[in-house]
Coordinates of C-alpha atoms and ligand atoms in Angstrom, one line a residue:
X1 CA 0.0 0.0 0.0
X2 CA 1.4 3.8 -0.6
X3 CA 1.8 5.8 2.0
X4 CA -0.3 9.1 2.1
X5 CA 1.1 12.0 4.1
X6 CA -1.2 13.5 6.3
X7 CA -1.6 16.7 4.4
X8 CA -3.0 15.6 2.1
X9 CA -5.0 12.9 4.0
X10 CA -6.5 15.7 5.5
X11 CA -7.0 17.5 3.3
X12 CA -9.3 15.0 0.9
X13 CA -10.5 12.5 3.2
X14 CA -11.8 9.3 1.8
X15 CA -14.1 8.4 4.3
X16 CA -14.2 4.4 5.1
X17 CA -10.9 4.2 2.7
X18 CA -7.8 2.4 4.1
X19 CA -4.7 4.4 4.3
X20 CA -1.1 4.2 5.3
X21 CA 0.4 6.6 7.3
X22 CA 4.0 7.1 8.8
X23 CA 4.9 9.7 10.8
X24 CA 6.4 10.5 14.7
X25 CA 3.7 10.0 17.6
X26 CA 3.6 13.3 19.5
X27 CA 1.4 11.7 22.5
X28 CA -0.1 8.4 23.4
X29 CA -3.6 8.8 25.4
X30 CA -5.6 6.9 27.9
X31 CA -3.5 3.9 26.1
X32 CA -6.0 4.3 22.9
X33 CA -5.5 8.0 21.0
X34 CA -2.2 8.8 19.0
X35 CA -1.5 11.7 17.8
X36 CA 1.0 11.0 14.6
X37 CA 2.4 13.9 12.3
X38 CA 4.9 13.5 10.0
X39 CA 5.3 17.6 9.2
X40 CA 3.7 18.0 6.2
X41 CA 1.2 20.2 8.2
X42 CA 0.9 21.8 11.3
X43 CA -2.1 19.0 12.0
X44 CA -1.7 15.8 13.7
X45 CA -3.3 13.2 12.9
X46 CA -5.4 11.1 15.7
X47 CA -5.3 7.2 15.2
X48 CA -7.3 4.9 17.6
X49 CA -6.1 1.6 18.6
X50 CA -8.0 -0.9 20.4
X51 CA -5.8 -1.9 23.1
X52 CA -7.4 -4.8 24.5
X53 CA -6.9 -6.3 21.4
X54 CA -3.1 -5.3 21.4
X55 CA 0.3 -7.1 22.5
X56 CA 0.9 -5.2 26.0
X57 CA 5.1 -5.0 25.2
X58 CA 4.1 -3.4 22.0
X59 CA 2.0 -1.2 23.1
X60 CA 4.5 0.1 25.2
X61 CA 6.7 0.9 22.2
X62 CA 4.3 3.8 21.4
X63 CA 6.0 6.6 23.4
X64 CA 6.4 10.3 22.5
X65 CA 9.0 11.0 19.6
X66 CA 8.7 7.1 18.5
X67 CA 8.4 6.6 14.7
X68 CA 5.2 4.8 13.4
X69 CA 3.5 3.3 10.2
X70 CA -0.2 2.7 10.7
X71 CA -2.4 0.8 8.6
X72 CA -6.2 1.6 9.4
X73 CA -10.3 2.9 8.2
X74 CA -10.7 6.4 7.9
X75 CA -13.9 7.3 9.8
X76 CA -15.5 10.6 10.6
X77 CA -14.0 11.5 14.1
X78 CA -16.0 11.3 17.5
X79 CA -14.4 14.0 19.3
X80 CA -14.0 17.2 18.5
X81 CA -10.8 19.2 17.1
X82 CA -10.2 16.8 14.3
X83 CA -12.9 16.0 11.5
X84 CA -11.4 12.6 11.0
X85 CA -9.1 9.8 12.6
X86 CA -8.0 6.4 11.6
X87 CA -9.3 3.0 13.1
X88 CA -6.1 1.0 13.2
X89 CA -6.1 -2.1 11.8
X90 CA -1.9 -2.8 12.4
X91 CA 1.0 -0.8 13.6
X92 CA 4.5 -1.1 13.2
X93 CA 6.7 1.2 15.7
X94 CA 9.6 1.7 13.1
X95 CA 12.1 3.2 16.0
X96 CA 11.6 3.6 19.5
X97 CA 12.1 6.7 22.4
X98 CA 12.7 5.7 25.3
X99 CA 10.9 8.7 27.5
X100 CA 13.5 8.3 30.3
X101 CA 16.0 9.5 28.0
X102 CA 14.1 11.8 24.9
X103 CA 14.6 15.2 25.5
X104 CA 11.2 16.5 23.3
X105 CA 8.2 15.6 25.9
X106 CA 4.1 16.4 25.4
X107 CA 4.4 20.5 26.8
X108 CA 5.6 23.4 25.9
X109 CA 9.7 23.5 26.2
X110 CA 11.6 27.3 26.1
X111 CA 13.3 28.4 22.9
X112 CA 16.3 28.4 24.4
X113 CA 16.0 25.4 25.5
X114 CA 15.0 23.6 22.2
X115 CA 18.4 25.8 20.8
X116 CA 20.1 23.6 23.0
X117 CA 19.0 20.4 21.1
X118 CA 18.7 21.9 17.6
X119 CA 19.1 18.5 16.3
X120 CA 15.4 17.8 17.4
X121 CA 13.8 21.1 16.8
X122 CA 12.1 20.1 13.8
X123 CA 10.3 17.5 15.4
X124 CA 8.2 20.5 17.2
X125 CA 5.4 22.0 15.8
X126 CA 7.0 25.7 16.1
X127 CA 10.0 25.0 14.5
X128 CA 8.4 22.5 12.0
X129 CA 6.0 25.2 11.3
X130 CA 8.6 27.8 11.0
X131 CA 10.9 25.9 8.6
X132 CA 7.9 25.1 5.9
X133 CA 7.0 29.4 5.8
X134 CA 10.4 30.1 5.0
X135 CA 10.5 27.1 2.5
X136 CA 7.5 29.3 1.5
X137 CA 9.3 32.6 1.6
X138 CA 12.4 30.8 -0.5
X139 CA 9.6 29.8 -2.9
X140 CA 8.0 32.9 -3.2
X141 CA 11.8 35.3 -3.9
X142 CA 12.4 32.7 -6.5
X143 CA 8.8 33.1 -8.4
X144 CA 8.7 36.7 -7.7
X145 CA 12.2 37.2 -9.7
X146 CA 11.4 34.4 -12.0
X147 CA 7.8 36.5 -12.7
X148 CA 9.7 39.6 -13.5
X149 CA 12.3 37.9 -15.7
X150 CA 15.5 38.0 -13.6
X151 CA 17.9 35.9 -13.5
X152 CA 19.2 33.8 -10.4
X153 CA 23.1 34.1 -10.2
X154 CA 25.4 31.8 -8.3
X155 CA 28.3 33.9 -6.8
X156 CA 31.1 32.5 -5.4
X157 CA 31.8 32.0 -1.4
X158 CA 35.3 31.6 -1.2
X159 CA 36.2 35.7 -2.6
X160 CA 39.4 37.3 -2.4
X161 CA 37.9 41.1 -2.2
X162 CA 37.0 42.6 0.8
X163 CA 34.1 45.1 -0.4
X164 CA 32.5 46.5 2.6
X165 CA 36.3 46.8 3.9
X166 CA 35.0 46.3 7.7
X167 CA 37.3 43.7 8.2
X168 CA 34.7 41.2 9.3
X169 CA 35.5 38.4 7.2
X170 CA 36.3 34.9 8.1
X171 CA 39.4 33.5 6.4
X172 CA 39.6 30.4 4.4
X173 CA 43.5 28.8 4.2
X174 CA 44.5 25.3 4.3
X175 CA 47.7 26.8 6.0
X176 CA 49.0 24.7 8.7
X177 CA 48.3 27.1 11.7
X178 CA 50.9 25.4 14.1
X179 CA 53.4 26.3 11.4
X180 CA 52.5 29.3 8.9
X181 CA 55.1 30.2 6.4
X182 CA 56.8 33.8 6.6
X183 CA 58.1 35.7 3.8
X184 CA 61.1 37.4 4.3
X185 CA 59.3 40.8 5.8
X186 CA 58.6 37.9 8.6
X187 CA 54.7 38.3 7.5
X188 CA 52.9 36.0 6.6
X189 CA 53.5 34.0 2.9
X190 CA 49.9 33.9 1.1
X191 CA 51.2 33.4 -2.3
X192 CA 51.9 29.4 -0.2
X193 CA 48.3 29.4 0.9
X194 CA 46.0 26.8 -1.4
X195 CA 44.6 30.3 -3.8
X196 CA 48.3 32.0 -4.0
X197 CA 46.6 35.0 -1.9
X198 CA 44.6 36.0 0.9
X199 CA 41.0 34.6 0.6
X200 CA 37.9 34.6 2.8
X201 CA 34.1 33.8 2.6
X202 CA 32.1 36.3 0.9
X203 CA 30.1 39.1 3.0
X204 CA 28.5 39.7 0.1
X205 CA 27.7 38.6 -3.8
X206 CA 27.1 41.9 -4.7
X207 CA 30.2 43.0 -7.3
X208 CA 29.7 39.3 -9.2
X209 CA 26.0 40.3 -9.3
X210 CA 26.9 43.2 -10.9
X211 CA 29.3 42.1 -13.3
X212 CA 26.6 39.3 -14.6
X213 CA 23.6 42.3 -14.4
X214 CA 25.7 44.2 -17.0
X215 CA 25.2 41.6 -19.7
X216 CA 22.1 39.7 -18.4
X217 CA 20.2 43.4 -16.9
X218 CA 18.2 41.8 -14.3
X219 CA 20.0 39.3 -11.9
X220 CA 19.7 38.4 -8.3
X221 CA 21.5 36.1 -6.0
X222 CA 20.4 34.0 -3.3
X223 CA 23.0 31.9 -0.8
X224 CA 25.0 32.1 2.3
X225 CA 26.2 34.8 3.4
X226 CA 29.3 35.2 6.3
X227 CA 30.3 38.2 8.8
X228 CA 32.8 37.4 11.6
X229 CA 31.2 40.1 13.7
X230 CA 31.2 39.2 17.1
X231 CA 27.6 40.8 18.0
X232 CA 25.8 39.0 19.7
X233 CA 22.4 40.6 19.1
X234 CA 18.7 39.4 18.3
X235 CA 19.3 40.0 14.5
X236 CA 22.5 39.2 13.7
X237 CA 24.3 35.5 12.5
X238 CA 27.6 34.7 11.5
X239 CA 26.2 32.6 8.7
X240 CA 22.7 34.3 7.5
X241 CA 21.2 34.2 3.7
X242 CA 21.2 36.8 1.6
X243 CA 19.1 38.0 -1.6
X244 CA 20.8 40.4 -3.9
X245 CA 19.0 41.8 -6.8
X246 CA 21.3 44.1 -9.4
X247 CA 19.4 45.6 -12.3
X248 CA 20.7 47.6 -15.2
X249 CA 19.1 50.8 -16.3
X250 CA 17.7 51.2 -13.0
X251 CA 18.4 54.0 -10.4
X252 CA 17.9 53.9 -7.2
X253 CA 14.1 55.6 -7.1
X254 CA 13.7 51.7 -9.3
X255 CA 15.4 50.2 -6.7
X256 CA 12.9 51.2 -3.9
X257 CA 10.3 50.3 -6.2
X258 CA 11.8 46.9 -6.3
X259 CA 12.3 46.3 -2.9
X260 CA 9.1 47.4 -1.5
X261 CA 7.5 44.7 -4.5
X262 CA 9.0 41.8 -3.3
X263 CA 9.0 42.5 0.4
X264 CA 4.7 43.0 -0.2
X265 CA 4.7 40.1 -2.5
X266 CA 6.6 37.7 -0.1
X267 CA 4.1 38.8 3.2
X268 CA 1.2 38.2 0.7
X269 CA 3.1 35.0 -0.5
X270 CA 2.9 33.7 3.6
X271 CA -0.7 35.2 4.0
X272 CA -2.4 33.4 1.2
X273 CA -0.3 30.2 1.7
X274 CA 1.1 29.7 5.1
X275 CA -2.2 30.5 7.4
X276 CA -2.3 27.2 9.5
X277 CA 1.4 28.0 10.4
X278 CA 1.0 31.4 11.1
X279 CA -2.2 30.9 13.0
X280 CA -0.2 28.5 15.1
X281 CA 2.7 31.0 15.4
X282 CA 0.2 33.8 16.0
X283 CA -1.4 31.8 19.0
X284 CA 2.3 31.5 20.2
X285 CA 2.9 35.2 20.1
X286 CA -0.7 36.0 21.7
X287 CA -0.6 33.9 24.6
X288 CA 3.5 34.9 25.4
X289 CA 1.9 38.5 25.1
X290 CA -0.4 38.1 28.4
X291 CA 2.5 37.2 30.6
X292 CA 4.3 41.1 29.3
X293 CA 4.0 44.4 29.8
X294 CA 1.8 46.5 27.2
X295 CA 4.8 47.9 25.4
X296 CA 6.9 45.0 24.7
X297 CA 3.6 42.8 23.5
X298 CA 3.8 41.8 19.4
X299 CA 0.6 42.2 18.6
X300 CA -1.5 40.6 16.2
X301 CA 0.8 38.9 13.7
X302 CA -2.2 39.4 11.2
X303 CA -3.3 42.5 11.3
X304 CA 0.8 43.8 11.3
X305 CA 1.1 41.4 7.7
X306 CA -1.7 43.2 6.2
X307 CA -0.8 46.4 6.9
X308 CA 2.8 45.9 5.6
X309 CA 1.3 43.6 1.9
X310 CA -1.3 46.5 1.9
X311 CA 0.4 50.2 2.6
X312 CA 2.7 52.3 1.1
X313 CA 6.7 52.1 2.6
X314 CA 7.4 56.2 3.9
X315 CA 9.9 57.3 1.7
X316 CA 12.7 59.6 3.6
X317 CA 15.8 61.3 2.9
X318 CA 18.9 61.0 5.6
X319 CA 18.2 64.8 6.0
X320 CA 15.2 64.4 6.9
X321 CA 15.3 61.9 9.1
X322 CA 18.0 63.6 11.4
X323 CA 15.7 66.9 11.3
X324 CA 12.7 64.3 12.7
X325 CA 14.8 62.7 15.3
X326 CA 16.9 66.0 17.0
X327 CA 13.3 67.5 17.7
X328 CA 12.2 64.1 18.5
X329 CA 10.9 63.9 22.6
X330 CA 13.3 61.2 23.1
X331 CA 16.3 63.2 22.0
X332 CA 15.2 66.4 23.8
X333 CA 14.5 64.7 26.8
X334 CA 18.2 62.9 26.4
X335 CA 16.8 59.3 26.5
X336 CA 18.5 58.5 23.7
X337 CA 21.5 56.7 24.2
X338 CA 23.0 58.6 21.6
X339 CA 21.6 61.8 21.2
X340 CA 21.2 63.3 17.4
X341 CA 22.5 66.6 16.8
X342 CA 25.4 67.5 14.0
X343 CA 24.2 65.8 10.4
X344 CA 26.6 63.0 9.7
X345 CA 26.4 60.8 12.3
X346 CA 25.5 56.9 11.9
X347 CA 21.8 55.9 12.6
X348 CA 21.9 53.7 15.9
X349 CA 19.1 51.2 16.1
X350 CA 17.4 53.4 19.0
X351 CA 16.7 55.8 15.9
X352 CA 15.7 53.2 13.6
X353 CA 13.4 52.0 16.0
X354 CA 11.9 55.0 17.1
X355 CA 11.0 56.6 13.3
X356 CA 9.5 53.4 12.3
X357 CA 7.9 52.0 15.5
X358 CA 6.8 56.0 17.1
X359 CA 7.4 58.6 14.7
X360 CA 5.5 56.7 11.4
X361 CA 4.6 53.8 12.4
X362 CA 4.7 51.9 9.7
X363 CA 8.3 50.7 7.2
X364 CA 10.6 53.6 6.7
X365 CA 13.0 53.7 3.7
X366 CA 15.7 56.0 4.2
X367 CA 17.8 57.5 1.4
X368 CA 20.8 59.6 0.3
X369 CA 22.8 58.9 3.5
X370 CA 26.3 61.0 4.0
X371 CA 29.0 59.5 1.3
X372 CA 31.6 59.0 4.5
X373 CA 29.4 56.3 6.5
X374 CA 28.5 54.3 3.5
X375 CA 30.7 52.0 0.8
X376 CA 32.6 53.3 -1.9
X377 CA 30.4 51.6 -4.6
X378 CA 27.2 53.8 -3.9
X379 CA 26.5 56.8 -6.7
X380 CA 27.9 59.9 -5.4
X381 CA 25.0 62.5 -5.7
X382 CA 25.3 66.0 -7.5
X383 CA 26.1 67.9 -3.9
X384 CA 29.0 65.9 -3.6
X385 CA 28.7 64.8 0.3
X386 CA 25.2 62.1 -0.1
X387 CA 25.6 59.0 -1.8
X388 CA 22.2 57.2 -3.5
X389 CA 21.9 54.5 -0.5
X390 CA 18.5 52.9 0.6
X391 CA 17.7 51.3 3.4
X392 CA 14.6 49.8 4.7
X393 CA 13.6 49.9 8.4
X394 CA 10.8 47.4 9.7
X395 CA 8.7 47.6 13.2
X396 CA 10.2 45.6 15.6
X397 CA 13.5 44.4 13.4
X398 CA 15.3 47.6 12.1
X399 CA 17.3 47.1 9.0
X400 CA 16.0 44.3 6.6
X401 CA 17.1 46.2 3.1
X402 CA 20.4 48.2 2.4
X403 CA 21.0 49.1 -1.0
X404 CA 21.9 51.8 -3.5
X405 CA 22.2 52.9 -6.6
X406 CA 26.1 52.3 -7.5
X407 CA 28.6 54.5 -8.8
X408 CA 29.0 53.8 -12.4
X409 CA 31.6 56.8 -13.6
X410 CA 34.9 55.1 -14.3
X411 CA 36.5 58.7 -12.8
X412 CA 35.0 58.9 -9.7
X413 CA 34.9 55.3 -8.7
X414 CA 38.5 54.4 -9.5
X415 CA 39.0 58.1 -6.7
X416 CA 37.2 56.2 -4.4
X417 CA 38.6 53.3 -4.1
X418 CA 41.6 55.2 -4.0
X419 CA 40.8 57.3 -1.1
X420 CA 39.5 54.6 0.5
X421 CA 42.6 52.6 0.5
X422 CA 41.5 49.9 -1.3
X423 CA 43.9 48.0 -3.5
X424 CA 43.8 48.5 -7.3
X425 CA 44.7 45.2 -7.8
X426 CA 42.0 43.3 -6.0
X427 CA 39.0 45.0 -7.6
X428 CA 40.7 45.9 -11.9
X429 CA 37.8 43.5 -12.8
X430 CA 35.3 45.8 -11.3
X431 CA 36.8 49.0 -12.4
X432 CA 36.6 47.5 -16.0
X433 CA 32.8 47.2 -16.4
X434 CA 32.8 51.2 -16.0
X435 CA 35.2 51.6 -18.9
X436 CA 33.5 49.5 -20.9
X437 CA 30.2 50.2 -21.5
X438 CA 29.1 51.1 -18.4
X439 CA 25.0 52.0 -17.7
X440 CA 23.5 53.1 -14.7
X441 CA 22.6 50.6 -12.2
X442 CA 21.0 49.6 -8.6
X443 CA 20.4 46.7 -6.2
X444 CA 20.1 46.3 -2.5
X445 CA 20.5 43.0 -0.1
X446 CA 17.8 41.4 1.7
X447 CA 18.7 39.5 5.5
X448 CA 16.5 36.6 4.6
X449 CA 16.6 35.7 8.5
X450 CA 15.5 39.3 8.8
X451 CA 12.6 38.8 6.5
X452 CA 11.6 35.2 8.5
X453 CA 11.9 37.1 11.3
X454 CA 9.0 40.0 10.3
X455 CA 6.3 37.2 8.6
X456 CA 6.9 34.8 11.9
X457 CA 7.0 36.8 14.2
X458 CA 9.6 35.5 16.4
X459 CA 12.4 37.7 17.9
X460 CA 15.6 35.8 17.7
X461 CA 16.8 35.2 14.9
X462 CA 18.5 32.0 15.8
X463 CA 15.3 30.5 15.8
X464 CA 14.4 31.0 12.4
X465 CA 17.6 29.2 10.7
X466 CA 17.6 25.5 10.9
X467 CA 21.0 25.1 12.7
X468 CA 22.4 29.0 13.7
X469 CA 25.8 30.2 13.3
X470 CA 26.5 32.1 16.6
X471 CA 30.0 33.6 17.9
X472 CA 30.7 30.6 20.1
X473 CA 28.6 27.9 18.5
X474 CA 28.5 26.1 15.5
X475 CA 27.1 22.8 17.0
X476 CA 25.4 20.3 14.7
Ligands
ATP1 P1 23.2 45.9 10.3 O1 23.4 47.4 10.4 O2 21.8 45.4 10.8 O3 24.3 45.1 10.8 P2 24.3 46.0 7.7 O4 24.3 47.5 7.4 O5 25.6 45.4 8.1 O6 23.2 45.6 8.7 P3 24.2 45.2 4.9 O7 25.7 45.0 4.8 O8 23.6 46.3 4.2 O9 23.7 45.2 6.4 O10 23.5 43.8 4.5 C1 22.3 43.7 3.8 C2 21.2 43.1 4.7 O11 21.7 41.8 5.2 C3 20.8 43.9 5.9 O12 19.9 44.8 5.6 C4 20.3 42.8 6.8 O13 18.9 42.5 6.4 C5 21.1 41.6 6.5 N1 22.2 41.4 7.5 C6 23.3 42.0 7.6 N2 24.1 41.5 8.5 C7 23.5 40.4 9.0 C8 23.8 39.4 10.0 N3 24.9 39.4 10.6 N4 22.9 38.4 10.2 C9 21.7 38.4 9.5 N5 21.3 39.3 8.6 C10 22.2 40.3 8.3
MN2 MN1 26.2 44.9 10.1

């Protein structure tokens, strides 16, 4: 017989059919009622065995996190919460837990907790439900690009360019540490390293995504992405994903179109095909909200998709965003942390926060940012001290878009990367796509774990990759 997973089982039930069914129990009841899922759905599936009937050491054997196949009649259910269940005919417990020893029991276990045995997470129904929306959300970038006739690009990891120049890179060498060759300057002797030079995993695909975006015009990647930071916030990972559209002929006013498209289309994507997930999640969220104080509740994770598939992004410049926050009542009454006065400084997150969370409440896209806090690839603009950056503030995560529209003169690139320092010889390739035939053109980055973060709802973000990178921790 062929097994039928229990979405779809659900889904079209043949009343009085017989059906396979394998799947993990999640609890064994009054030595009768198992609940079985197999994560296809957020919904278990109840099967009712007649134990008198049953081999008492077997019946044993069905335990929370044991695997099962079930052979049994599909009848309309007696109790209520299910509309069917299965009368089981045989089982076959396919591998036991013992429940002295498995760490997953019937009741609700902390996220930290569950971090702890990542290994297992996905047999819960938060993090099951969790990793099919952002198979969703993966789903819906792809189609979204695909729809608009872009083309997915595979950059490389292992890159020998430092763009963003912060130095946050982790190196790849096959070097033996214990014993590194010197050069005669006593430094250390790359051109013996595996690559003949200095290498490290990529922070970023953005310059290759250029490079194919000026012969393809619309291209976008999607893979790991790696920053040695050693942050150890709520939104950062040492290992996160990153989407990267570039697209020719496009300036940066394009590029905010863009951005705002696909972040609406994805949240529309997880409202019209996620709801049993995010109805689960939500019920998550509402019931952790009655234990906390009124400002640090979530909300309705509903009624905050809705708004964000269905309203218009605020559209701000730098300028005006400093002029907003230093007559702002947190910065007169000093409780910022850093208070805003002289135009130039950095946006801290307590700003971000508070023009997106108190000031508009709703997302904020900022733009033409001072040139000196921003890279040297974004277009210098006509008054010589803003640069054509983006980025895109969200409630209750901050930053989930940085872009810009990049600096395609051959002139004043090639005096940027001069006075920034950064060697000639590491970026010619780049350089050469603005002598030849150079066209304008934009493209931004999207912190897929940022974006998981918004349409869940949850609030760390190592809870929305399968197995986080963390300073510290890279176990399983
Ligand atoms: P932040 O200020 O939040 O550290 P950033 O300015 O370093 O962000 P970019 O370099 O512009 O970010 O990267 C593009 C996007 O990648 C960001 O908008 C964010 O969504 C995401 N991102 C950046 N760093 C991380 C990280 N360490 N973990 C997860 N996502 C990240
Ligand atoms: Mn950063």
């Amino acid at each position: 017989m062929m097994r039928i997973k229990i979405k779809a089982l659900l889904e079209n039930p043949q009343i009085g059919s017989e059906v396979l069914i394998k799947g993990w129990v999640r609890t064994f009841r009054s030595n009768r009622f198992i609940a079985i899922n197999d994560g296809s759905t957020i919904n278990s599936v109840q099967a009712v065995i007649d134990f008198e009937k049953e081999d008492e050491n077997e019946l044993k054997r069905i335990a929370t996190g044991a695997s099962i196949e079930v052979v049994g009649n599909v009848v309309e259910s007696q109790g209520s919460g299910q509309s069917i269940e299965i009368v089981v005919k045989s089982f076959n417990i396919l591998g036991d837990a013992n429940p002295e020893e498995y760490p997953l029991q019937p009741k609700k276990h902390s996220l930290e907790y569950l971090r702890e045995i990542a290994h297992l997470r996905p047999r819960t129904n938060t993090f099951a439900a969790i990793l099919r929306v952002r198979h969703a959300m993966t789903f819906a970038i792809h189609e979204f690009f695909n729809n608009r006739g872009f083309y997915n690009i595979h950059t490389p990891l292992i890159t020998a360019t430092d763009a963003e120049g912060a130095g946050e890179a982790f190196q790849v060498t096959t070097m033996d540490l214990k014993n590194v060759p010197l050069n005669d300057d006593k430094e250390v002797d790359y051109k013996q390293d595996f690559f003949g030079k200095e290498t490290s995993l990529a922070v970023t695909g953005q310059l290759e995504a250029e490079l194919a975006a000026l012969g393809l015009s619309e291209v976008y990647t999607f893979g790991p992405t790696f920053r040695a930071e050693n942050s150890n916030t709520t939104r950062h990972l040492a290992e996160f994903w990153m989407i990267e559209p570039e697209v020719a002929f496009a300036d940066n006013n394009d590029n905010m179109d863009l951005a705002e498209a696909m972040l609406k289309y994805c949240v529309q994507y997880a409202l019209d095909n996620c709801k049993e997930d995010l109805e689960f999640l939500n019920k998550r969220l509402q019931d952790e909200d009655k234990s906390k104080p009124q400002i640090e509740r979530a909300g309705d994770l509903f009624e905050k998709l809705e708004f964000v598939a269905n309203n218009d992004f605020e559209r701000i410049t730098y300028t005006e965003a400093v002029q907003i926050l230093r007559n702002s009542k947190p910065n007169k009454k000093k409780k910022f942390q850093f208070l805003v006065d002289e135009w130039g400084i950095d946006l801290q997150s307590e700003h971000e926060r508070f023009l997106v969370e108190k000031h508009f409440k709703k997302p904020v896209i900022i733009s033409d940012y001072p040139a000196n806090i921003k890279a040297f690839y974004m277009k210098l603009n006509d008054d010589g001290k803003t640069v054509k950056a983006m980025d895109i503030l969200f409630p209750g995560i901050g930053e989930i878009v940085g872009g810009s529209e990049r600096e395609e003169r051959h002139d004043v690139l090639t005096q940027k990367i001069k006075d920034q320092n950064i060697p000639m010889e590491s970026v010619w390739w780049y350089l050469d796509t603005r002598k030849f035939g150079t066209v304008p053109h934009s493209g931004f980055g999207l912190g897929f774990e940022r974006l998981m973060l918004f349409v869940t709802g949850m609030g760390n973000i190592r809870d929305v990759i399968p197995f986080p990178r963390t300073p510290k921790n890279a176990e399983f």
